[in-house]
PDB file of N, CA and C in Angstrom:
ATOM      1  N   MET A   1      -3.432  16.505  52.091  1.00 64.00           N
ATOM      2  CA  MET A   1      -4.750  17.073  52.222  1.00 64.00           C
ATOM      3  C   MET A   1      -5.067  17.964  51.025  1.00 64.00           C
ATOM      4  N   SER A   2      -4.079  18.678  50.519  1.00 90.00           N
ATOM      5  CA  SER A   2      -4.347  19.569  49.386  1.00 90.00           C
ATOM      6  C   SER A   2      -4.775  18.786  48.152  1.00 90.00           C
ATOM      7  N   LEU A   3      -4.256  17.565  47.970  1.00 92.00           N
ATOM      8  CA  LEU A   3      -4.694  16.734  46.840  1.00 92.00           C
ATOM      9  C   LEU A   3      -6.181  16.400  46.972  1.00 92.00           C
ATOM     10  N   ALA A   4      -6.597  16.068  48.165  1.00 94.00           N
ATOM     11  CA  ALA A   4      -8.001  15.723  48.387  1.00 94.00           C
ATOM     12  C   ALA A   4      -8.894  16.938  48.158  1.00 94.00           C
ATOM     13  N   LEU A   5      -8.454  18.103  48.613  1.00 96.00           N
ATOM     14  CA  LEU A   5      -9.240  19.321  48.411  1.00 96.00           C
ATOM     15  C   LEU A   5      -9.328  19.680  46.930  1.00 96.00           C
ATOM     16  N   GLU A   6      -8.226  19.528  46.219  1.00 96.00           N
ATOM     17  CA  GLU A   6      -8.236  19.788  44.772  1.00 96.00           C
ATOM     18  C   GLU A   6      -9.166  18.801  44.063  1.00 96.00           C
ATOM     19  N   ALA A   7      -9.105  17.531  44.453  1.00 97.00           N
ATOM     20  CA  ALA A   7      -9.992  16.530  43.856  1.00 97.00           C
ATOM     21  C   ALA A   7     -11.451  16.867  44.140  1.00 97.00           C
ATOM     22  N   ALA A   8     -11.751  17.313  45.352  1.00 96.00           N
ATOM     23  CA  ALA A   8     -13.130  17.685  45.702  1.00 96.00           C
ATOM     24  C   ALA A   8     -13.618  18.837  44.825  1.00 96.00           C
ATOM     25  N   LYS A   9     -12.753  19.801  44.561  1.00 97.00           N
ATOM     26  CA  LYS A   9     -13.128  20.921  43.679  1.00 97.00           C
ATOM     27  C   LYS A   9     -13.431  20.424  42.276  1.00 97.00           C
ATOM     28  N   ARG A  10     -12.599  19.507  41.772  1.00 97.00           N
ATOM     29  CA  ARG A  10     -12.820  18.962  40.428  1.00 97.00           C
ATOM     30  C   ARG A  10     -14.106  18.152  40.370  1.00 97.00           C
ATOM     31  N   LEU A  11     -14.375  17.370  41.416  1.00 97.00           N
ATOM     32  CA  LEU A  11     -15.598  16.575  41.451  1.00 97.00           C
ATOM     33  C   LEU A  11     -16.828  17.476  41.514  1.00 97.00           C
ATOM     34  N   ALA A  12     -16.718  18.590  42.223  1.00 97.00           N
ATOM     35  CA  ALA A  12     -17.839  19.529  42.338  1.00 97.00           C
ATOM     36  C   ALA A  12     -18.245  20.070  40.970  1.00 97.00           C
ATOM     37  N   LYS A  13     -17.271  20.241  40.089  1.00 96.00           N
ATOM     38  CA  LYS A  13     -17.581  20.712  38.735  1.00 96.00           C
ATOM     39  C   LYS A  13     -18.453  19.712  37.984  1.00 96.00           C
ATOM     40  N   ASP A  14     -18.397  18.435  38.400  1.00 94.00           N
ATOM     41  CA  ASP A  14     -19.218  17.385  37.793  1.00 94.00           C
ATOM     42  C   ASP A  14     -20.476  17.112  38.617  1.00 94.00           C
ATOM     43  N   GLY A  15     -20.747  17.977  39.588  1.00 95.00           N
ATOM     44  CA  GLY A  15     -21.949  17.818  40.394  1.00 95.00           C
ATOM     45  C   GLY A  15     -21.825  16.828  41.537  1.00 95.00           C
ATOM     46  N   VAL A  16     -20.600  16.435  41.875  1.00 95.00           N
ATOM     47  CA  VAL A  16     -20.379  15.485  42.962  1.00 95.00           C
ATOM     48  C   VAL A  16     -19.927  16.260  44.194  1.00 95.00           C
ATOM     49  N   HIS A  17     -20.704  16.166  45.275  1.00 94.00           N
ATOM     50  CA  HIS A  17     -20.331  16.810  46.531  1.00 94.00           C
ATOM     51  C   HIS A  17     -19.435  15.847  47.299  1.00 94.00           C
ATOM     52  N   ALA A  18     -18.198  16.237  47.507  1.00 93.00           N
ATOM     53  CA  ALA A  18     -17.245  15.389  48.223  1.00 93.00           C
ATOM     54  C   ALA A  18     -16.863  16.054  49.531  1.00 93.00           C
ATOM     55  N   ALA A  19     -16.970  15.320  50.607  1.00 92.00           N
ATOM     56  CA  ALA A  19     -16.510  15.795  51.912  1.00 92.00           C
ATOM     57  C   ALA A  19     -15.073  15.338  52.089  1.00 92.00           C
ATOM     58  N   VAL A  20     -14.226  16.217  52.586  1.00 94.00           N
ATOM     59  CA  VAL A  20     -12.826  15.865  52.843  1.00 94.00           C
ATOM     60  C   VAL A  20     -12.638  15.785  54.354  1.00 94.00           C
ATOM     61  N   VAL A  21     -12.175  14.630  54.811  1.00 92.00           N
ATOM     62  CA  VAL A  21     -11.981  14.384  56.235  1.00 92.00           C
ATOM     63  C   VAL A  21     -10.524  14.024  56.469  1.00 92.00           C
ATOM     64  N   SER A  22      -9.894  14.677  57.422  1.00 91.00           N
ATOM     65  CA  SER A  22      -8.516  14.364  57.773  1.00 91.00           C
ATOM     66  C   SER A  22      -8.501  13.242  58.806  1.00 91.00           C
ATOM     67  N   ALA A  23      -7.615  12.280  58.627  1.00 87.00           N
ATOM     68  CA  ALA A  23      -7.495  11.159  59.565  1.00 87.00           C
ATOM     69  C   ALA A  23      -6.047  11.049  60.033  1.00 87.00           C
ATOM     70  N   PRO A  24      -5.616  11.966  60.901  1.00 89.00           N
ATOM     71  CA  PRO A  24      -4.208  11.954  61.304  1.00 89.00           C
ATOM     72  C   PRO A  24      -3.818  10.797  62.209  1.00 89.00           C
ATOM     73  N   CYS A  25      -4.786  10.160  62.884  1.00 92.00           N
ATOM     74  CA  CYS A  25      -4.449   9.061  63.791  1.00 92.00           C
ATOM     75  C   CYS A  25      -5.596   8.059  63.852  1.00 92.00           C
ATOM     76  N   PHE A  26      -5.411   6.937  63.185  1.00 92.00           N
ATOM     77  CA  PHE A  26      -6.445   5.906  63.189  1.00 92.00           C
ATOM     78  C   PHE A  26      -6.670   5.333  64.585  1.00 92.00           C
ATOM     79  N   ASP A  27      -5.618   5.239  65.395  1.00 94.00           N
ATOM     80  CA  ASP A  27      -5.780   4.703  66.753  1.00 94.00           C
ATOM     81  C   ASP A  27      -6.766   5.540  67.563  1.00 94.00           C
ATOM     82  N   LEU A  28      -6.637   6.855  67.490  1.00 95.00           N
ATOM     83  CA  LEU A  28      -7.580   7.722  68.207  1.00 95.00           C
ATOM     84  C   LEU A  28      -8.979   7.625  67.603  1.00 95.00           C
ATOM     85  N   PHE A  29      -9.063   7.572  66.288  1.00 95.00           N
ATOM     86  CA  PHE A  29     -10.353   7.466  65.627  1.00 95.00           C
ATOM     87  C   PHE A  29     -11.052   6.168  66.018  1.00 95.00           C
ATOM     88  N   ARG A  30     -10.290   5.086  66.085  1.00 95.00           N
ATOM     89  CA  ARG A  30     -10.838   3.771  66.444  1.00 95.00           C
ATOM     90  C   ARG A  30     -11.444   3.802  67.848  1.00 95.00           C
ATOM     91  N   ARG A  31     -10.901   4.631  68.747  1.00 97.00           N
ATOM     92  CA  ARG A  31     -11.386   4.710  70.134  1.00 97.00           C
ATOM     93  C   ARG A  31     -12.679   5.524  70.275  1.00 97.00           C
ATOM     94  N   GLN A  32     -13.076   6.213  69.231  1.00 97.00           N
ATOM     95  CA  GLN A  32     -14.307   6.994  69.291  1.00 97.00           C
ATOM     96  C   GLN A  32     -15.511   6.056  69.207  1.00 97.00           C
ATOM     97  N   SER A  33     -16.651   6.570  69.588  1.00 97.00           N
ATOM     98  CA  SER A  33     -17.864   5.743  69.559  1.00 97.00           C
ATOM     99  C   SER A  33     -18.217   5.369  68.117  1.00 97.00           C
ATOM    100  N   HIS A  34     -18.924   4.276  67.992  1.00 96.00           N
ATOM    101  CA  HIS A  34     -19.385   3.839  66.662  1.00 96.00           C
ATOM    102  C   HIS A  34     -20.223   4.939  66.013  1.00 96.00           C
ATOM    103  N   GLU A  35     -21.070   5.588  66.811  1.00 97.00           N
ATOM    104  CA  GLU A  35     -21.935   6.651  66.292  1.00 97.00           C
ATOM    105  C   GLU A  35     -21.110   7.812  65.737  1.00 97.00           C
ATOM    106  N   TYR A  36     -20.076   8.200  66.460  1.00 96.00           N
ATOM    107  CA  TYR A  36     -19.225   9.307  66.001  1.00 96.00           C
ATOM    108  C   TYR A  36     -18.519   8.932  64.696  1.00 96.00           C
ATOM    109  N   ARG A  37     -17.942   7.724  64.658  1.00 95.00           N
ATOM    110  CA  ARG A  37     -17.239   7.293  63.441  1.00 95.00           C
ATOM    111  C   ARG A  37     -18.201   7.244  62.262  1.00 95.00           C
ATOM    112  N   ALA A  38     -19.412   6.753  62.480  1.00 94.00           N
ATOM    113  CA  ALA A  38     -20.406   6.690  61.402  1.00 94.00           C
ATOM    114  C   ALA A  38     -20.786   8.090  60.942  1.00 94.00           C
ATOM    115  N   GLU A  39     -20.897   9.033  61.872  1.00 94.00           N
ATOM    116  CA  GLU A  39     -21.235  10.406  61.497  1.00 94.00           C
ATOM    117  C   GLU A  39     -20.124  11.038  60.661  1.00 94.00           C
ATOM    118  N   VAL A  40     -18.879  10.806  61.051  1.00 93.00           N
ATOM    119  CA  VAL A  40     -17.744  11.379  60.319  1.00 93.00           C
ATOM    120  C   VAL A  40     -17.611  10.756  58.940  1.00 93.00           C
ATOM    121  N   LEU A  41     -17.716   9.444  58.872  1.00 92.00           N
ATOM    122  CA  LEU A  41     -17.489   8.748  57.606  1.00 92.00           C
ATOM    123  C   LEU A  41     -18.704   8.749  56.688  1.00 92.00           C
ATOM    124  N   GLY A  42     -19.892   8.829  57.244  1.00 91.00           N
ATOM    125  CA  GLY A  42     -21.083   8.781  56.414  1.00 91.00           C
ATOM    126  C   GLY A  42     -21.216   7.445  55.706  1.00 91.00           C
ATOM    127  N   ASN A  43     -22.107   7.399  54.730  1.00 89.00           N
ATOM    128  CA  ASN A  43     -22.300   6.135  54.007  1.00 89.00           C
ATOM    129  C   ASN A  43     -22.013   6.271  52.515  1.00 89.00           C
ATOM    130  N   ALA A  44     -21.440   7.388  52.121  1.00 91.00           N
ATOM    131  CA  ALA A  44     -21.076   7.593  50.713  1.00 91.00           C
ATOM    132  C   ALA A  44     -19.793   6.816  50.400  1.00 91.00           C
ATOM    133  N   PRO A  45     -19.525   6.568  49.126  1.00 92.00           N
ATOM    134  CA  PRO A  45     -18.261   5.924  48.749  1.00 92.00           C
ATOM    135  C   PRO A  45     -17.074   6.753  49.255  1.00 92.00           C
ATOM    136  N   LYS A  46     -15.996   6.067  49.593  1.00 95.00           N
ATOM    137  CA  LYS A  46     -14.843   6.729  50.208  1.00 95.00           C
ATOM    138  C   LYS A  46     -13.551   6.440  49.454  1.00 95.00           C
ATOM    139  N   VAL A  47     -12.665   7.451  49.420  1.00 96.00           N
ATOM    140  CA  VAL A  47     -11.329   7.298  48.857  1.00 96.00           C
ATOM    141  C   VAL A  47     -10.344   7.765  49.907  1.00 96.00           C
ATOM    142  N   GLY A  48      -9.408   6.909  50.262  1.00 95.00           N
ATOM    143  CA  GLY A  48      -8.346   7.273  51.193  1.00 95.00           C
ATOM    144  C   GLY A  48      -7.137   7.758  50.407  1.00 95.00           C
ATOM    145  N   VAL A  49      -6.513   8.832  50.880  1.00 94.00           N
ATOM    146  CA  VAL A  49      -5.351   9.404  50.199  1.00 94.00           C
ATOM    147  C   VAL A  49      -4.250   9.582  51.216  1.00 94.00           C
ATOM    148  N   GLU A  50      -3.101   8.976  50.941  1.00 89.00           N
ATOM    149  CA  GLU A  50      -1.985   9.120  51.868  1.00 89.00           C
ATOM    150  C   GLU A  50      -0.679   8.835  51.142  1.00 89.00           C
ATOM    151  N   ALA A  51       0.339   9.609  51.475  1.00 85.00           N
ATOM    152  CA  ALA A  51       1.669   9.391  50.903  1.00 85.00           C
ATOM    153  C   ALA A  51       2.379   8.314  51.719  1.00 85.00           C
ATOM    154  N   ALA A  52       1.736   7.186  51.841  1.00 85.00           N
ATOM    155  CA  ALA A  52       2.259   6.033  52.579  1.00 85.00           C
ATOM    156  C   ALA A  52       1.511   4.801  52.071  1.00 85.00           C
ATOM    157  N   ILE A  53       1.816   3.648  52.651  1.00 84.00           N
ATOM    158  CA  ILE A  53       1.124   2.434  52.217  1.00 84.00           C
ATOM    159  C   ILE A  53      -0.287   2.379  52.793  1.00 84.00           C
ATOM    160  N   GLU A  54      -1.074   1.469  52.278  1.00 86.00           N
ATOM    161  CA  GLU A  54      -2.496   1.376  52.601  1.00 86.00           C
ATOM    162  C   GLU A  54      -2.790   1.182  54.084  1.00 86.00           C
ATOM    163  N   GLY A  55      -2.034   0.334  54.757  1.00 86.00           N
ATOM    164  CA  GLY A  55      -2.241   0.124  56.195  1.00 86.00           C
ATOM    165  C   GLY A  55      -3.690  -0.193  56.543  1.00 86.00           C
ATOM    166  N   ASP A  56      -4.253   0.564  57.493  1.00 87.00           N
ATOM    167  CA  ASP A  56      -5.620   0.343  57.980  1.00 87.00           C
ATOM    168  C   ASP A  56      -6.706   1.001  57.136  1.00 87.00           C
ATOM    169  N   TRP A  57      -6.347   1.629  56.045  1.00 91.00           N
ATOM    170  CA  TRP A  57      -7.330   2.398  55.282  1.00 91.00           C
ATOM    171  C   TRP A  57      -8.564   1.591  54.901  1.00 91.00           C
ATOM    172  N   MET A  58      -8.410   0.380  54.409  1.00 90.00           N
ATOM    173  CA  MET A  58      -9.563  -0.375  53.908  1.00 90.00           C
ATOM    174  C   MET A  58     -10.586  -0.652  55.003  1.00 90.00           C
ATOM    175  N   ARG A  59     -10.134  -0.722  56.245  1.00 92.00           N
ATOM    176  CA  ARG A  59     -11.071  -0.882  57.363  1.00 92.00           C
ATOM    177  C   ARG A  59     -12.095   0.254  57.360  1.00 92.00           C
ATOM    178  N   TRP A  60     -11.644   1.452  57.015  1.00 94.00           N
ATOM    179  CA  TRP A  60     -12.507   2.628  57.069  1.00 94.00           C
ATOM    180  C   TRP A  60     -13.155   2.942  55.724  1.00 94.00           C
ATOM    181  N   LEU A  61     -12.592   2.448  54.639  1.00 93.00           N
ATOM    182  CA  LEU A  61     -13.125   2.758  53.311  1.00 93.00           C
ATOM    183  C   LEU A  61     -14.267   1.832  52.892  1.00 93.00           C
ATOM    184  N   GLY A  62     -14.298   0.646  53.423  1.00 88.00           N
ATOM    185  CA  GLY A  62     -15.365  -0.299  53.095  1.00 88.00           C
ATOM    186  C   GLY A  62     -15.175  -0.961  51.742  1.00 88.00           C
ATOM    187  N   ASP A  63     -16.136  -1.786  51.391  1.00 82.00           N
ATOM    188  CA  ASP A  63     -16.056  -2.591  50.168  1.00 82.00           C
ATOM    189  C   ASP A  63     -16.059  -1.768  48.887  1.00 82.00           C
ATOM    190  N   THR A  64     -16.676  -0.615  48.900  1.00 83.00           N
ATOM    191  CA  THR A  64     -16.737   0.187  47.681  1.00 83.00           C
ATOM    192  C   THR A  64     -15.650   1.254  47.641  1.00 83.00           C
ATOM    193  N   GLY A  65     -14.800   1.317  48.670  1.00 92.00           N
ATOM    194  CA  GLY A  65     -13.765   2.346  48.739  1.00 92.00           C
ATOM    195  C   GLY A  65     -12.501   1.997  47.980  1.00 92.00           C
ATOM    196  N   GLU A  66     -11.667   3.009  47.817  1.00 95.00           N
ATOM    197  CA  GLU A  66     -10.368   2.833  47.152  1.00 95.00           C
ATOM    198  C   GLU A  66      -9.309   3.638  47.894  1.00 95.00           C
ATOM    199  N   PHE A  67      -8.074   3.225  47.725  1.00 95.00           N
ATOM    200  CA  PHE A  67      -6.940   3.901  48.334  1.00 95.00           C
ATOM    201  C   PHE A  67      -6.019   4.431  47.238  1.00 95.00           C
ATOM    202  N   VAL A  68      -5.605   5.672  47.382  1.00 96.00           N
ATOM    203  CA  VAL A  68      -4.617   6.277  46.487  1.00 96.00           C
ATOM    204  C   VAL A  68      -3.399   6.576  47.353  1.00 96.00           C
ATOM    205  N   GLY A  69      -2.316   5.874  47.097  1.00 92.00           N
ATOM    206  CA  GLY A  69      -1.117   6.057  47.909  1.00 92.00           C
ATOM    207  C   GLY A  69       0.012   5.193  47.400  1.00 92.00           C
ATOM    208  N   MET A  70       0.983   4.985  48.255  1.00 88.00           N
ATOM    209  CA  MET A  70       2.166   4.213  47.873  1.00 88.00           C
ATOM    210  C   MET A  70       1.874   2.719  47.953  1.00 88.00           C
ATOM    211  N   THR A  71       2.648   1.957  47.208  1.00 79.00           N
ATOM    212  CA  THR A  71       2.448   0.512  47.162  1.00 79.00           C
ATOM    213  C   THR A  71       3.557  -0.261  47.862  1.00 79.00           C
ATOM    214  N   GLY A  72       4.490   0.418  48.512  1.00 79.00           N
ATOM    215  CA  GLY A  72       5.562  -0.272  49.218  1.00 79.00           C
ATOM    216  C   GLY A  72       6.363   0.675  50.093  1.00 79.00           C
ATOM    217  N   PHE A  73       7.184   0.091  50.936  1.00 79.00           N
ATOM    218  CA  PHE A  73       8.044   0.851  51.835  1.00 79.00           C
ATOM    219  C   PHE A  73       9.372   1.182  51.170  1.00 79.00           C
ATOM    220  N   GLY A  74      10.063   2.177  51.706  1.00 79.00           N
ATOM    221  CA  GLY A  74      11.453   2.405  51.366  1.00 79.00           C
ATOM    222  C   GLY A  74      11.743   3.457  50.320  1.00 79.00           C
ATOM    223  N   ALA A  75      10.758   3.950  49.610  1.00 83.00           N
ATOM    224  CA  ALA A  75      11.015   4.960  48.586  1.00 83.00           C
ATOM    225  C   ALA A  75      11.387   6.276  49.250  1.00 83.00           C
ATOM    226  N   SER A  76      12.396   6.919  48.705  1.00 85.00           N
ATOM    227  CA  SER A  76      12.844   8.186  49.267  1.00 85.00           C
ATOM    228  C   SER A  76      13.175   9.153  48.140  1.00 85.00           C
ATOM    229  N   ALA A  77      12.520  10.294  48.174  1.00 87.00           N
ATOM    230  CA  ALA A  77      12.732  11.343  47.175  1.00 87.00           C
ATOM    231  C   ALA A  77      11.899  12.539  47.614  1.00 87.00           C
ATOM    232  N   PRO A  78      12.074  13.679  46.960  1.00 90.00           N
ATOM    233  CA  PRO A  78      11.188  14.803  47.260  1.00 90.00           C
ATOM    234  C   PRO A  78       9.732  14.395  47.033  1.00 90.00           C
ATOM    235  N   ALA A  79       8.833  14.968  47.826  1.00 86.00           N
ATOM    236  CA  ALA A  79       7.417  14.587  47.783  1.00 86.00           C
ATOM    237  C   ALA A  79       6.842  14.640  46.379  1.00 86.00           C
ATOM    238  N   GLU A  80       7.134  15.702  45.628  1.00 87.00           N
ATOM    239  CA  GLU A  80       6.562  15.835  44.283  1.00 87.00           C
ATOM    240  C   GLU A  80       6.951  14.664  43.393  1.00 87.00           C
ATOM    241  N   LYS A  81       8.193  14.222  43.511  1.00 91.00           N
ATOM    242  CA  LYS A  81       8.659  13.085  42.704  1.00 91.00           C
ATOM    243  C   LYS A  81       7.977  11.787  43.135  1.00 91.00           C
ATOM    244  N   LEU A  82       7.866  11.574  44.432  1.00 89.00           N
ATOM    245  CA  LEU A  82       7.190  10.368  44.920  1.00 89.00           C
ATOM    246  C   LEU A  82       5.717  10.357  44.510  1.00 89.00           C
ATOM    247  N   TYR A  83       5.070  11.503  44.623  1.00 90.00           N
ATOM    248  CA  TYR A  83       3.667  11.581  44.243  1.00 90.00           C
ATOM    249  C   TYR A  83       3.492  11.214  42.773  1.00 90.00           C
ATOM    250  N   ARG A  84       4.345  11.737  41.911  1.00 89.00           N
ATOM    251  CA  ARG A  84       4.266  11.401  40.474  1.00 89.00           C
ATOM    252  C   ARG A  84       4.540   9.916  40.261  1.00 89.00           C
ATOM    253  N   GLU A  85       5.586   9.417  40.897  1.00 90.00           N
ATOM    254  CA  GLU A  85       6.001   8.018  40.723  1.00 90.00           C
ATOM    255  C   GLU A  85       4.900   7.041  41.134  1.00 90.00           C
ATOM    256  N   PHE A  86       4.217   7.346  42.217  1.00 91.00           N
ATOM    257  CA  PHE A  86       3.198   6.441  42.741  1.00 91.00           C
ATOM    258  C   PHE A  86       1.774   6.832  42.340  1.00 91.00           C
ATOM    259  N   GLY A  87       1.638   7.860  41.511  1.00 93.00           N
ATOM    260  CA  GLY A  87       0.315   8.256  41.029  1.00 93.00           C
ATOM    261  C   GLY A  87      -0.563   8.879  42.100  1.00 93.00           C
ATOM    262  N   ILE A  88       0.044   9.564  43.039  1.00 95.00           N
ATOM    263  CA  ILE A  88      -0.711  10.225  44.104  1.00 95.00           C
ATOM    264  C   ILE A  88      -0.984  11.646  43.633  1.00 95.00           C
ATOM    265  N   THR A  89      -2.064  11.776  42.871  1.00 96.00           N
ATOM    266  CA  THR A  89      -2.412  13.054  42.251  1.00 96.00           C
ATOM    267  C   THR A  89      -3.899  13.338  42.452  1.00 96.00           C
ATOM    268  N   ALA A  90      -4.274  14.589  42.288  1.00 96.00           N
ATOM    269  CA  ALA A  90      -5.690  14.940  42.376  1.00 96.00           C
ATOM    270  C   ALA A  90      -6.483  14.185  41.310  1.00 96.00           C
ATOM    271  N   GLU A  91      -5.912  14.054  40.127  1.00 96.00           N
ATOM    272  CA  GLU A  91      -6.592  13.329  39.048  1.00 96.00           C
ATOM    273  C   GLU A  91      -6.828  11.865  39.423  1.00 96.00           C
ATOM    274  N   ALA A  92      -5.846  11.235  40.069  1.00 97.00           N
ATOM    275  CA  ALA A  92      -6.011   9.845  40.504  1.00 97.00           C
ATOM    276  C   ALA A  92      -7.117   9.732  41.554  1.00 97.00           C
ATOM    277  N   VAL A  93      -7.220  10.721  42.426  1.00 97.00           N
ATOM    278  CA  VAL A  93      -8.270  10.718  43.442  1.00 97.00           C
ATOM    279  C   VAL A  93      -9.641  10.885  42.781  1.00 97.00           C
ATOM    280  N   VAL A  94      -9.735  11.778  41.807  1.00 97.00           N
ATOM    281  CA  VAL A  94     -10.990  11.978  41.077  1.00 97.00           C
ATOM    282  C   VAL A  94     -11.393  10.680  40.381  1.00 97.00           C
ATOM    283  N   THR A  95     -10.465  10.054  39.709  1.00 97.00           N
ATOM    284  CA  THR A  95     -10.748   8.805  38.996  1.00 97.00           C
ATOM    285  C   THR A  95     -11.190   7.712  39.965  1.00 97.00           C
ATOM    286  N   ALA A  96     -10.501   7.603  41.100  1.00 97.00           N
ATOM    287  CA  ALA A  96     -10.876   6.614  42.117  1.00 97.00           C
ATOM    288  C   ALA A  96     -12.277   6.907  42.643  1.00 97.00           C
ATOM    289  N   ALA A  97     -12.576   8.169  42.898  1.00 97.00           N
ATOM    290  CA  ALA A  97     -13.906   8.548  43.390  1.00 97.00           C
ATOM    291  C   ALA A  97     -14.983   8.182  42.370  1.00 97.00           C
ATOM    292  N   GLN A  98     -14.718   8.445  41.110  1.00 96.00           N
ATOM    293  CA  GLN A  98     -15.699   8.119  40.068  1.00 96.00           C
ATOM    294  C   GLN A  98     -15.947   6.614  39.997  1.00 96.00           C
ATOM    295  N   ARG A  99     -14.883   5.812  40.133  1.00 96.00           N
ATOM    296  CA  ARG A  99     -15.053   4.346  40.150  1.00 96.00           C
ATOM    297  C   ARG A  99     -15.873   3.915  41.367  1.00 96.00           C
ATOM    298  N   CYS A 100     -15.581   4.511  42.524  1.00 95.00           N
ATOM    299  CA  CYS A 100     -16.320   4.173  43.754  1.00 95.00           C
ATOM    300  C   CYS A 100     -17.796   4.509  43.615  1.00 95.00           C
ATOM    301  N   ILE A 101     -18.083   5.668  43.056  1.00 93.00           N
ATOM    302  CA  ILE A 101     -19.477   6.090  42.858  1.00 93.00           C
ATOM    303  C   ILE A 101     -20.186   5.121  41.919  1.00 93.00           C
ATOM    304  N   ALA A 102     -19.516   4.746  40.842  1.00 91.00           N
ATOM    305  CA  ALA A 102     -20.119   3.806  39.885  1.00 91.00           C
ATOM    306  C   ALA A 102     -20.386   2.455  40.547  1.00 91.00           C
ATOM    307  N   ARG A 103     -19.437   1.948  41.332  1.00 88.00           N
ATOM    308  CA  ARG A 103     -19.638   0.669  42.031  1.00 88.00           C
ATOM    309  C   ARG A 103     -20.796   0.771  43.013  1.00 88.00           C
ATOM    310  N   SER A 104     -20.858   1.873  43.718  1.00 85.00           N
ATOM    311  CA  SER A 104     -21.919   2.073  44.696  1.00 85.00           C
ATOM    312  C   SER A 104     -23.290   2.092  44.023  1.00 85.00           C
ATOM    313  N   ARG A 105     -23.375   2.756  42.899  1.00 82.00           N
ATOM    314  CA  ARG A 105     -24.653   2.815  42.159  1.00 82.00           C
ATOM    315  C   ARG A 105     -25.054   1.441  41.653  1.00 82.00           C
ATOM    316  N   ARG A 106     -24.066   0.672  41.169  1.00 77.00           N
ATOM    317  CA  ARG A 106     -24.377  -0.691  40.708  1.00 77.00           C
ATOM    318  C   ARG A 106     -24.864  -1.541  41.869  1.00 77.00           C
ATOM    319  N   ALA A 107     -24.229  -1.394  43.035  1.00 71.00           N
ATOM    320  CA  ALA A 107     -24.629  -2.168  44.213  1.00 71.00           C
ATOM    321  C   ALA A 107     -26.057  -1.817  44.636  1.00 71.00           C
ATOM    322  N   GLU A 108     -26.410  -0.522  44.561  1.00 71.00           N
ATOM    323  CA  GLU A 108     -27.764  -0.084  44.910  1.00 71.00           C
ATOM    324  C   GLU A 108     -28.797  -0.666  43.948  1.00 71.00           C
ATOM    325  N   THR A 109     -28.408  -0.771  42.689  1.00 72.00           N
ATOM    326  CA  THR A 109     -29.304  -1.313  41.666  1.00 72.00           C
ATOM    327  C   THR A 109     -29.670  -2.756  41.970  1.00 72.00           C
ATOM    328  N   TYR A 110     -28.689  -3.522  42.481  1.00 68.00           N
ATOM    329  CA  TYR A 110     -28.912  -4.949  42.708  1.00 68.00           C
ATOM    330  C   TYR A 110     -29.276  -5.268  44.154  1.00 68.00           C
ATOM    331  N   ALA A 111     -29.418  -4.238  44.982  1.00 56.00           N
ATOM    332  CA  ALA A 111     -29.755  -4.489  46.406  1.00 56.00           C
ATOM    333  C   ALA A 111     -31.225  -4.774  46.574  1.00 56.00           C
TER     334      ALA A 111
END
C-alpha cells in the first residue's frame, strides 16, 4: 500500500489525482453489488499493485489497466529484494499509470 501512496504523491506533482483503494479480498469484493464495485473502482484508468502474481487483477483493472507485481511463484527473499527484482516500485507504478492514462486518452479520441 505504501508504494501506491508514494506513487499517488508523485502523480499529484504532475497534476494527476490518483485514488488509492485497498483490495485485501477479491472474493468479498466480488460479492458486493455492481453499483458498489463501480463506485469504488470508478471509470478512471487503473493500476493494480501487489507483491504476488496477477491473479484476478485484470478482471478489475479493465482493458486500459496494468498490473505491477510478480511474474511467477516461488521467489523467496526479503521484501525489499523481491520488490527490486520484480520492479515493484513507486516509479514503476507511476510509469504504469502514465501509460494507462495515455491509452485511455487515445481511446477517448477514437470513441
